[in-house]
XYZ file of C-alpha atoms in Angstrom:
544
model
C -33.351 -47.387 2.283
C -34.014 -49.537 -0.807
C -31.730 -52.526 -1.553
C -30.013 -52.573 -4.938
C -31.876 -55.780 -6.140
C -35.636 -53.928 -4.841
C -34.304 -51.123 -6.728
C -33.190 -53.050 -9.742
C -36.575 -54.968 -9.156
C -38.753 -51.920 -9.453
C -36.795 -50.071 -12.480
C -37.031 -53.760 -14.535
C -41.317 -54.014 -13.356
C -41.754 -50.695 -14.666
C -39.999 -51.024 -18.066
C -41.829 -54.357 -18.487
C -45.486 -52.766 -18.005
C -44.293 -49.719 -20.557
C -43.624 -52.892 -22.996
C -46.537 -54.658 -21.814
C -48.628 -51.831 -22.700
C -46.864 -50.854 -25.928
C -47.480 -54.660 -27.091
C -50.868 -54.643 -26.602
C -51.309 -51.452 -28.566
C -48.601 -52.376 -31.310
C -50.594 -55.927 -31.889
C -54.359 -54.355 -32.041
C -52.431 -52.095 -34.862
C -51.018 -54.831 -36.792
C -54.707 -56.658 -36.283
C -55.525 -53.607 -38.687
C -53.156 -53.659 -41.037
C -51.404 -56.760 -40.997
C -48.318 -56.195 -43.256
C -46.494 -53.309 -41.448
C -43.099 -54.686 -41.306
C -42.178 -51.441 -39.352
C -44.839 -52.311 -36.578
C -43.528 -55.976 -36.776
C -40.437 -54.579 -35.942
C -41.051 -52.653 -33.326
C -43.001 -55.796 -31.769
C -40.287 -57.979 -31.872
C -37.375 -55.628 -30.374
C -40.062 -55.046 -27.372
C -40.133 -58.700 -27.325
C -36.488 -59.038 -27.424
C -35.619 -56.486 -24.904
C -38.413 -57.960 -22.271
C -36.454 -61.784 -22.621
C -33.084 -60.215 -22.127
C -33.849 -57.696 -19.043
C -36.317 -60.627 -17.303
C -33.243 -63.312 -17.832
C -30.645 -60.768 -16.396
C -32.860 -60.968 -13.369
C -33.514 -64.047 -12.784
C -37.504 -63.740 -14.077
C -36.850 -66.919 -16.220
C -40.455 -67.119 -16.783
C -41.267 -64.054 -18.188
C -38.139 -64.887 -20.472
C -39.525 -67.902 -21.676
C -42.845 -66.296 -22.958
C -40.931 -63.655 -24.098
C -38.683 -66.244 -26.464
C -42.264 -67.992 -27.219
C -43.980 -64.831 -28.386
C -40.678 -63.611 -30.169
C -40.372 -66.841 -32.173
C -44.194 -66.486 -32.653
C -43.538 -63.084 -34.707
C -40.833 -63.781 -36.061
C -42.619 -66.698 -38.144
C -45.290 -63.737 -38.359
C -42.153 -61.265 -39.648
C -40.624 -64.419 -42.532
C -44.303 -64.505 -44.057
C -44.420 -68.465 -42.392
C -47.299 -67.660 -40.263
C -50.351 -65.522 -41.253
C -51.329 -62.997 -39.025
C -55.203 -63.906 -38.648
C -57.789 -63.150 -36.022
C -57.159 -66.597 -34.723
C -53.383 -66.087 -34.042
C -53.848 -62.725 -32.959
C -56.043 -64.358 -30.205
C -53.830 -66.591 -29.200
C -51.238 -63.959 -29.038
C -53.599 -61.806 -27.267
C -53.457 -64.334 -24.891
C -49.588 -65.044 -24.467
C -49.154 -61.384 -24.328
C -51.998 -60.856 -21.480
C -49.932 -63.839 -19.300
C -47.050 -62.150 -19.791
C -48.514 -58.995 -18.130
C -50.119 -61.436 -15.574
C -46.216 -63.228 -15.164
C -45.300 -59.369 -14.537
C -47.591 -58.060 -11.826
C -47.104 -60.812 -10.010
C -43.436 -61.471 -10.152
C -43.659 -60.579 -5.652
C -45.944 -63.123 -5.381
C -44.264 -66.360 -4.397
C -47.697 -68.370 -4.461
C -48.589 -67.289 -7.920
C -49.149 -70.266 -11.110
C -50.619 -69.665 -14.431
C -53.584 -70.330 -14.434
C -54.230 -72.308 -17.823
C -51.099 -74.072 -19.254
C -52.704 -74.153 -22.696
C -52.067 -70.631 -23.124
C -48.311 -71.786 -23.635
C -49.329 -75.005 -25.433
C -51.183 -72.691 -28.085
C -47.680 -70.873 -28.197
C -46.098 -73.877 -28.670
C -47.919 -74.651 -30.956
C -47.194 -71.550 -33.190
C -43.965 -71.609 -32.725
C -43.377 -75.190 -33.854
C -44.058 -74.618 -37.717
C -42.654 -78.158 -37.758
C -45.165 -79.819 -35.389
C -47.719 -81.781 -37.120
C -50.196 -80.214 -35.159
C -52.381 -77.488 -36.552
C -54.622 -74.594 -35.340
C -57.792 -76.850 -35.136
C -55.848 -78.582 -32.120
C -55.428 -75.175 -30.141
C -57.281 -75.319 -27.264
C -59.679 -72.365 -25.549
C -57.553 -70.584 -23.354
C -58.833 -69.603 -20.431
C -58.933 -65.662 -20.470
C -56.439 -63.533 -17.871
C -57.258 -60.486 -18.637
C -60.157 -59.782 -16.784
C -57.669 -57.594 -14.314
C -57.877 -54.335 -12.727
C -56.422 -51.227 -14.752
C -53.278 -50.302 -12.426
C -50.816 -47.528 -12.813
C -46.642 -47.924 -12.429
C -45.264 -46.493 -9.259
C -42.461 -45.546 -11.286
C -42.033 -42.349 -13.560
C -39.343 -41.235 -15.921
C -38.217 -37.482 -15.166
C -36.387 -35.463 -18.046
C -33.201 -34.299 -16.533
C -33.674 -30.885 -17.072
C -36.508 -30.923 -15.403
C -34.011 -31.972 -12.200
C -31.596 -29.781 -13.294
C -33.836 -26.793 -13.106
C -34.839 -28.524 -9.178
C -31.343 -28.867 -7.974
C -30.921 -24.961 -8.861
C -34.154 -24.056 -6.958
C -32.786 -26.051 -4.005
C -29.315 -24.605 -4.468
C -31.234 -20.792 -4.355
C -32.737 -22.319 -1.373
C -30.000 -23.079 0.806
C -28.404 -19.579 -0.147
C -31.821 -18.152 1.345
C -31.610 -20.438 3.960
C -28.096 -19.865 5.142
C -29.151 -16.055 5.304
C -32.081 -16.933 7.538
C -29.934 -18.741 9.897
C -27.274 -16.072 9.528
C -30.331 -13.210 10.913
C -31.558 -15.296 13.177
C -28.314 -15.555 15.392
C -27.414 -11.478 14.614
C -31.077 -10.991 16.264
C -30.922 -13.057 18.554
C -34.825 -14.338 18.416
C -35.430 -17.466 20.171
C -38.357 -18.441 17.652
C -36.339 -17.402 14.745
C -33.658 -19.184 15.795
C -36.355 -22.700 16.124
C -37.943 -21.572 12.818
C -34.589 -20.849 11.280
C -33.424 -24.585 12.740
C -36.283 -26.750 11.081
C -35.712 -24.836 7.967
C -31.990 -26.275 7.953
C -33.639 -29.890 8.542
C -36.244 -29.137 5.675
C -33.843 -28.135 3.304
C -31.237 -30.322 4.094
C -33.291 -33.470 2.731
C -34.931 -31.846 0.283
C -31.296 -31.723 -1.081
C -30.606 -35.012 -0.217
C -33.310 -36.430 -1.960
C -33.041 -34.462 -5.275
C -29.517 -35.425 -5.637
C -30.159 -38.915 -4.875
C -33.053 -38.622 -7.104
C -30.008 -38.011 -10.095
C -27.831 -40.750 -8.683
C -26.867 -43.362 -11.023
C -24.539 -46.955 -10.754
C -21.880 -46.059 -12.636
C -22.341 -49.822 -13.848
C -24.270 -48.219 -16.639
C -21.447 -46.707 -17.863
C -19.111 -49.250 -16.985
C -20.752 -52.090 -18.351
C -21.160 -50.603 -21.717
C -16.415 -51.339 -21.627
C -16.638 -55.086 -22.206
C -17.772 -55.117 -25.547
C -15.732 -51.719 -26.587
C -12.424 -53.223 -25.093
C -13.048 -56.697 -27.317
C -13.012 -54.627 -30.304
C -10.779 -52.500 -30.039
C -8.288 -55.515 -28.541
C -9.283 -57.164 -31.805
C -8.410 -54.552 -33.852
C -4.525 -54.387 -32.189
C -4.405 -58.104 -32.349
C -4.036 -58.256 -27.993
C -5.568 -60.372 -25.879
C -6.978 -58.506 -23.273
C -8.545 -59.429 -19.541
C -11.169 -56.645 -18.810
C -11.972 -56.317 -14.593
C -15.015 -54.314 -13.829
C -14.800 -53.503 -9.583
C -17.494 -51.138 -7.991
C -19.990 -51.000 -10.842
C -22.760 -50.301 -7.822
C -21.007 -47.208 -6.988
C -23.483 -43.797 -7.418
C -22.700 -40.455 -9.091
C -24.218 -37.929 -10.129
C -26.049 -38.550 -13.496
C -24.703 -35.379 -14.969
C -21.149 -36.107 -13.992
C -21.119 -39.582 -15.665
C -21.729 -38.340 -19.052
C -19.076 -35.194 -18.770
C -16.930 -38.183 -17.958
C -17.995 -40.900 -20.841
C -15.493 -39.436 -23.869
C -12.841 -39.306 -21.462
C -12.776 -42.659 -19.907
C -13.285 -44.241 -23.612
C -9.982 -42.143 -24.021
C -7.942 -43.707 -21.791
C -9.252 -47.058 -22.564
C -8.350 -46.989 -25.976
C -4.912 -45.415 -24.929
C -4.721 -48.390 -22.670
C -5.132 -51.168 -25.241
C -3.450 -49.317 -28.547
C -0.328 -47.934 -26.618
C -0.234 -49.172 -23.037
C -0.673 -52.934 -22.958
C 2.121 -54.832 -25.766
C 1.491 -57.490 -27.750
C 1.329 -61.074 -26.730
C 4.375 -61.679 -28.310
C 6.099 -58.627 -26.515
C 4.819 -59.672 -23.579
C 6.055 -62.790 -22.820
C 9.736 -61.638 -23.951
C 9.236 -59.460 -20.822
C 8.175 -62.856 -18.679
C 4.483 -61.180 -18.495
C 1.227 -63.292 -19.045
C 0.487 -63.108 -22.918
C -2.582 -61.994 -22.123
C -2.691 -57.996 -20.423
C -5.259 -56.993 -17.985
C -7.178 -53.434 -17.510
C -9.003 -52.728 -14.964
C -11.494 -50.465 -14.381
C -12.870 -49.495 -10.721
C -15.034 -47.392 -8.629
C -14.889 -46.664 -5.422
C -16.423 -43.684 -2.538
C -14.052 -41.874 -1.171
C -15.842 -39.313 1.935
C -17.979 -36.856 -0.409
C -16.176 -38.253 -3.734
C -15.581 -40.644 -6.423
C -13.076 -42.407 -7.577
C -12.381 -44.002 -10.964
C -9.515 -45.802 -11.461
C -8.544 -47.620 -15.004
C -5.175 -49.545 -14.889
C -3.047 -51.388 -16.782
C -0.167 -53.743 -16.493
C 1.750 -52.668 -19.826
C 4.836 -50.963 -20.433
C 3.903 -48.005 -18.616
C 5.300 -44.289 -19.489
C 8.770 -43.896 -20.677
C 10.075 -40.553 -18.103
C 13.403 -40.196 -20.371
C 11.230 -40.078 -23.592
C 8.631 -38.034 -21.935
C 11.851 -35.337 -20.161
C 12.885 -35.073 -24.455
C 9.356 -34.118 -25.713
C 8.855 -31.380 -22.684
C 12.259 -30.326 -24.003
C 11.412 -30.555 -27.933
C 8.086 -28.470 -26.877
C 9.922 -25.923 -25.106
C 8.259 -26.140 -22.184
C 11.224 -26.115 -19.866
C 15.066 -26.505 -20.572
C 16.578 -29.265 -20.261
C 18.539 -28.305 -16.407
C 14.834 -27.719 -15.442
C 13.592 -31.203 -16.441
C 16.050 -33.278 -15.207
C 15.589 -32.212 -11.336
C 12.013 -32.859 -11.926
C 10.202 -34.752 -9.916
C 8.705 -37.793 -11.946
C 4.466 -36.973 -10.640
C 5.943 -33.422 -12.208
C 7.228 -34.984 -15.723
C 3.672 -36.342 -15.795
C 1.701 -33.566 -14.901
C 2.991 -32.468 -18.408
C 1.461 -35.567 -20.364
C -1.899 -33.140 -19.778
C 0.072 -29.938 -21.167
C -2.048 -28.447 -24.873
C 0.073 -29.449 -27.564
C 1.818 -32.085 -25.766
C -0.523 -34.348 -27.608
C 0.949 -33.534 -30.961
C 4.262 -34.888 -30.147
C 4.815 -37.544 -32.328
C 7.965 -38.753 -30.500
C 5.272 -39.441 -27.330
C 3.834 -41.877 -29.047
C 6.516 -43.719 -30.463
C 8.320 -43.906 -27.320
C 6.018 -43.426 -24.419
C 2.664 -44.260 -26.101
C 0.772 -41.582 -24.266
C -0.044 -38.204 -24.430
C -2.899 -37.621 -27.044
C -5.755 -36.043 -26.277
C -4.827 -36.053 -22.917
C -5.195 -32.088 -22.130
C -9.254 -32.816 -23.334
C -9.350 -35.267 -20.890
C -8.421 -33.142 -18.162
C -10.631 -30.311 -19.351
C -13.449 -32.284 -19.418
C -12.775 -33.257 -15.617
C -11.828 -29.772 -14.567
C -15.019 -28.407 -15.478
C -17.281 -30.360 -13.241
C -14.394 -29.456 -10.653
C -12.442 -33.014 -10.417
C -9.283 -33.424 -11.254
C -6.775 -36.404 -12.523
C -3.600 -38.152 -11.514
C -1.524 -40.176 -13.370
C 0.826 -42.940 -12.018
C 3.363 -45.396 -13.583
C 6.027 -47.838 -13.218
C 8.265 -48.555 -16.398
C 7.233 -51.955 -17.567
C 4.619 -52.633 -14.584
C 1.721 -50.183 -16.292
C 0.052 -47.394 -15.513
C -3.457 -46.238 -13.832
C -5.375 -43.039 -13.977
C -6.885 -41.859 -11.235
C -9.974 -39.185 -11.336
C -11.395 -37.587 -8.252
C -15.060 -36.806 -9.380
C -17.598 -35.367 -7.200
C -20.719 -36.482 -6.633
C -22.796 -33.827 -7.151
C -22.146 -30.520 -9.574
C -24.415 -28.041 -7.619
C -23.477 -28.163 -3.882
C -19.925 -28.729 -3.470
C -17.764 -28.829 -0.309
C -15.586 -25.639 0.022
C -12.737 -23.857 2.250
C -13.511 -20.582 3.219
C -10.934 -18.007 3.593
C -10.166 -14.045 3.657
C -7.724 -11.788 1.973
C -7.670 -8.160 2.540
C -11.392 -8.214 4.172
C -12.622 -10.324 0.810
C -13.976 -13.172 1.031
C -12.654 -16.259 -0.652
C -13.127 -20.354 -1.406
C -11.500 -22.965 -2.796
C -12.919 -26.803 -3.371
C -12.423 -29.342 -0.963
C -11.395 -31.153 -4.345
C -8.465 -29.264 -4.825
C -7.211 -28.866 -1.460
C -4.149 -30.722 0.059
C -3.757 -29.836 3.218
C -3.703 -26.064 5.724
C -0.689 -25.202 7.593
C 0.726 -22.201 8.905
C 4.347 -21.747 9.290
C 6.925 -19.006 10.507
C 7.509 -16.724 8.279
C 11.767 -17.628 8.385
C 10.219 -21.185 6.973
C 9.672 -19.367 3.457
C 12.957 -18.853 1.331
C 12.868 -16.328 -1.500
C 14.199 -18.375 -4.538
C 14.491 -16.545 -7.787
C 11.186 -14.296 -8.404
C 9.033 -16.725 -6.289
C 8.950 -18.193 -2.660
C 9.559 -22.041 -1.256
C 8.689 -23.641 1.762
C 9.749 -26.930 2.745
C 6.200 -28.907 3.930
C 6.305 -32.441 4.878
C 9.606 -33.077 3.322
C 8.533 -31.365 -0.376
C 9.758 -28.412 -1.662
C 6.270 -26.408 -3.218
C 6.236 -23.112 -4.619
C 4.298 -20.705 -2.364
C 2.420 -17.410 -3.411
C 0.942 -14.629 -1.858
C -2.525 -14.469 -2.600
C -2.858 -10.514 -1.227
C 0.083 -10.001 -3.947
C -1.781 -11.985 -6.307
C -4.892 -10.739 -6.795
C -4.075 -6.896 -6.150
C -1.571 -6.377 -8.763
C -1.054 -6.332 -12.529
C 1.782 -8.573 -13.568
C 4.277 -4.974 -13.957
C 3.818 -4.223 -10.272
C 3.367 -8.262 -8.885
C 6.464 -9.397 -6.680
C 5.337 -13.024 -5.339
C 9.233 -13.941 -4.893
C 9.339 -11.050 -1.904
C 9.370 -12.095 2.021
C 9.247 -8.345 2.628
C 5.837 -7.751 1.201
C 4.054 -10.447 3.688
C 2.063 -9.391 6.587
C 2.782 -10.635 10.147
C 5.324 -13.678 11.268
C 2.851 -16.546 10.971
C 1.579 -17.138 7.790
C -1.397 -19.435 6.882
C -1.080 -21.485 3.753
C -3.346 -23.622 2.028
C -1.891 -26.155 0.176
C -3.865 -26.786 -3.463
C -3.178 -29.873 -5.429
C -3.924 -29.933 -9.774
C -2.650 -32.099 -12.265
C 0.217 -33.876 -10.002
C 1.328 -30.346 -8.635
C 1.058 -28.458 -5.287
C 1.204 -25.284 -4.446
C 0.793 -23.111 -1.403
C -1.732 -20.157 -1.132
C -0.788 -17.743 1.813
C -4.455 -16.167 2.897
C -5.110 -13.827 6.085
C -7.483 -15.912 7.826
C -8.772 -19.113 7.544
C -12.627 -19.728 8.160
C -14.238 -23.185 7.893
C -16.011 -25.621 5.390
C -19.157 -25.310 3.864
C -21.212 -26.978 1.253
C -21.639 -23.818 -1.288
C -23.449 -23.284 -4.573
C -21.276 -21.842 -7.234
C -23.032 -19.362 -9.434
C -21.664 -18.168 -12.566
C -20.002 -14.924 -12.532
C -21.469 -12.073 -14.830
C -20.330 -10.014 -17.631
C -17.550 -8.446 -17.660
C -16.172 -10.459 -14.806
C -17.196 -13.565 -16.245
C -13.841 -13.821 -18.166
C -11.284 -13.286 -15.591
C -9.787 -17.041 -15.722
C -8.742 -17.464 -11.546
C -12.090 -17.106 -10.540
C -14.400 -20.425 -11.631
C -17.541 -18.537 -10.014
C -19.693 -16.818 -7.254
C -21.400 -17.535 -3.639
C -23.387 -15.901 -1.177
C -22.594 -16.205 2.488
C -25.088 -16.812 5.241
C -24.415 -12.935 6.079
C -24.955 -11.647 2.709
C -21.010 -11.604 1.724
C -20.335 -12.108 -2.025
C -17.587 -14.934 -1.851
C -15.856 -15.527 -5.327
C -14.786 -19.549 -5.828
C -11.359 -19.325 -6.769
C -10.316 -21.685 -9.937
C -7.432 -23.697 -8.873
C -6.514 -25.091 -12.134
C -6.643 -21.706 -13.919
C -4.140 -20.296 -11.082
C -1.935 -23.285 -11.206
C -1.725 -22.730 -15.190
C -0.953 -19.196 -14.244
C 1.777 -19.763 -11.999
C 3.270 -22.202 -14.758
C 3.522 -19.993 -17.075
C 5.019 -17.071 -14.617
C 7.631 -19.733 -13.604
């Protein structure tokens, strides 16, 4: 496997040759026609670009040409220096080093080969040297090189959307195979069937790594927008990027871009105080965010944290209140990841009394929409006066996810790996009918349990999820789901295993039923529907 700094290496070699080649062409244009500013332009951000990517890398050679040949135009740009056949030569020449400085930035035994094509430079560049164009010296020419192609290409990512869904139809087919070859029982099937897993298996490997990106490229793009926007409130603000190296799937980091700009400016305009604020609290004047990324078994996580005020619970307890989401008896035996959970609530956002007392809140449901629909989810933690950091559990990939199968009434379920707790099965006498619902006590926490036979079989006139009677057998298996800061239990029939699935869309008219987030195939030809977590935990809310 390639090292970060080859692969950073190859991606910076193959922009330079695009430039490289682009300068060339752009300069034999301007030869032509001598007073298109636009083309001027267009040489001298290429020239620009090149001296900042090759000084990020440590290629301070190419930089320096770069800053020669940019000063060079830039003359060329102010009308200083007239762009005649014998300074086009001489850039000819800088710019045919610089591809020479380029192609042989491996090469540890490589020298320019004539130092007066950099004196000529030099020479241009200086418009207050005393020299003059007469002094210029015959370069010897470097561009009597072999034609030679990048290894590097530039795929649209459509195109590898549209080969991630071939592979995902692929492994569907696949899983069948393997499914026949074990019901026949065919010895060369079976080896056939077996090399076909292998096959496929890195074929999907290698397209999705083929879409990973750092999330540095996302992340580094934070130091400039938290300066400004700390301007702006008149904060000083500490900024600490962690795990910029960190891959995910291309697709996933832009979902994700609006909603981590978000909660950065949340941070600075309502999380972090002023200076002044600050240090009345014996805190540093100056706050500190930090954002992070780390792998966590198939997933990512992104952290952003601050050390402000962090959320006010007794202001946040009023506004679910004021809303009318719950009554007031209700919120205050809340637990506080519950009180949160309802920062994310549509038209919680509106509250103006969330901002003046808690400072969070807005926009916050479009933040978690935007996650549940590449099938993450968010938490939210914070300590009054300490700060507060949002957590989101991405995966890595959109098109293959990990799943839980299950079955209820000889149906054939799954549920993300994403939004599952935990699976345990308890006696039936464990689960205590409490109102119109049921509660089990599971690892000391009291979570809401429903039957997922009831659930799915019956219209809300005829549904009776607070009813022991209506369960089957003594033992009952549960699965717990987690969304938005809340649990809640799932009683299935039987439990199967976990398997990487593709989720298909579901057709009309089944496409709008909200629980289900989409369709499968199992290796035996089972339809399996993907139930949506979020959509039954918003559900269940609104039965409670």
């Amino acid at each position: 496997m390639k090292s970060r700094e080859q692969e950073y290496k190859e991606i910076f070699i193959s922009e330079a040759l695009e430039y490289f080649d682009a300068l060339n062409r752009h300069i034999s244009t301007l030869e032509k026609n001598p007073e298109d500013d636009q083309i001027l332009a267009e040489i001298f951000r290429l020239l620009h670009n090149l001296k900042a990517n090759a000084k990020a890398i440590g290629y301070l050679q190419i930089s320096d040409l770069s800053h020669k040949l940019e000063t060079a135009f830039e003359l060329v740009r102010k009308r200083e220096l007239t762009f005649s056949n014998e300074i086009a030569t001489i850039l000819f020449d800088g710019i045919d080093l610089l591809g020479e400085l380029i192609t042989n930035v491996d090469d540890p035994n490589y020298k320019i080969l004539d130092e007066s094509l950099i004196h000529n430079l030099d020479i241009l560049a200086d418009k207050t040297s005393s020299k003059n164009l007469t002094e210029v010296s015959k370069a010897q020419k470097v561009n009597a090189r072999n034609l030679s192609l990048s290894d590097l290409i530039y795929i649209q990512i459509k195109k590898l959307d549209h080969l991630l869904n071939l592979v995902g139809e692929l492994i569907i087919d696949r899983d069948r195979i393997i499914s026949l070859s074990k019901d026949l029982n065919n010895e060369d099937l079976k080896s056939v069937s077996s090399h076909l897993y292998r096959i496929t298996e890195e074929i999907q490997f290698s397209v999705m790594d083929a879409r990973l990106v750092n999330v540095g490229s996302l992340f580094n793009k934070f130091p400039r927008i938290v300066r400004d926007i700390a301007q702006a409130e008149q904060k000083e603000i500490q900024l600490d990027i962690i795990g910029q190296d960190i891959q995910i799937d291309r697709n996933i980091l832009q979902i994700i871009t609006d909603s981590l700009l978000h909660l950065v400016r949340n941070a600075i305009t309502h999380g972090i105080e002023k200076g002044a604020d600050r240090e009345r609290k014996n805190k540093p004047r100056q706050g500190n965010l930090s954002l992070s990324a780390q792998s966590d078994r198939d997933n990512v996580l992104i952290r952003l944290s601050d050390d402000g005020r962090g959320i006010d619970i007794p202001a946040v307890k009023k506004a679910i209140v004021a809303r009318k989401f719950l009554s007031f008896e209700v919120v205050d035996d809340l637990r506080e990841s519950d009180i949160l959970s309802y920062l994310f609530e549509p038209g919680f956002s509106m509250a103006k009394e969330v901002t003046e007392f808690s400072g969070r809140g807005v926009g916050l449901d479009v933040v978690k929409n935007a996650i549940d629909s590449i099938g993450g989810r968010i938490q939210v933690h914070s300590e009054k006066d300490k700060g507060t950091t949002f957590t989101l559990h991405l995966p890595t990939s959109i098109a293959v996810k990990g799943a839980l199968l299950f079955e209820v009434e000889d149906g054939y379920y799954a549920i993300l790996l994403m939004h599952t707790d935990s699976v345990v099965s308890i006696d039936k006498s464990e689960l205590h009918e409490v109102g119109n619902m049921l509660v089990a006590n599971i690892k000391n926490e009291t979570i809401p349990v429903i039957y997922l036979r009831e659930f799915l079989n019956n219209d809300d006139a005829t549904m009776n999820l607070g009813s022991k009677a209506r369960l089957n057998g003594s033992v009952q298996n549960i699965i717990i789901v987690i969304y938005n800061n809340r649990r809640l239990g799932l009683i299935v029939d039987k439990l199967y295993r976990q398997q990487d699935i593709v989720i298909k869309p579901l057709n009309k008219p089944v496409d709008n039923i909200e629980i289900y987030g989409g369709v499968t195939l199992l290796g035996t030809g089972k339809v399996c529907l993907v139930l949506d977590v979020p959509a039954i935990t918003r559900y269940f809310i609104v039965k409670k």
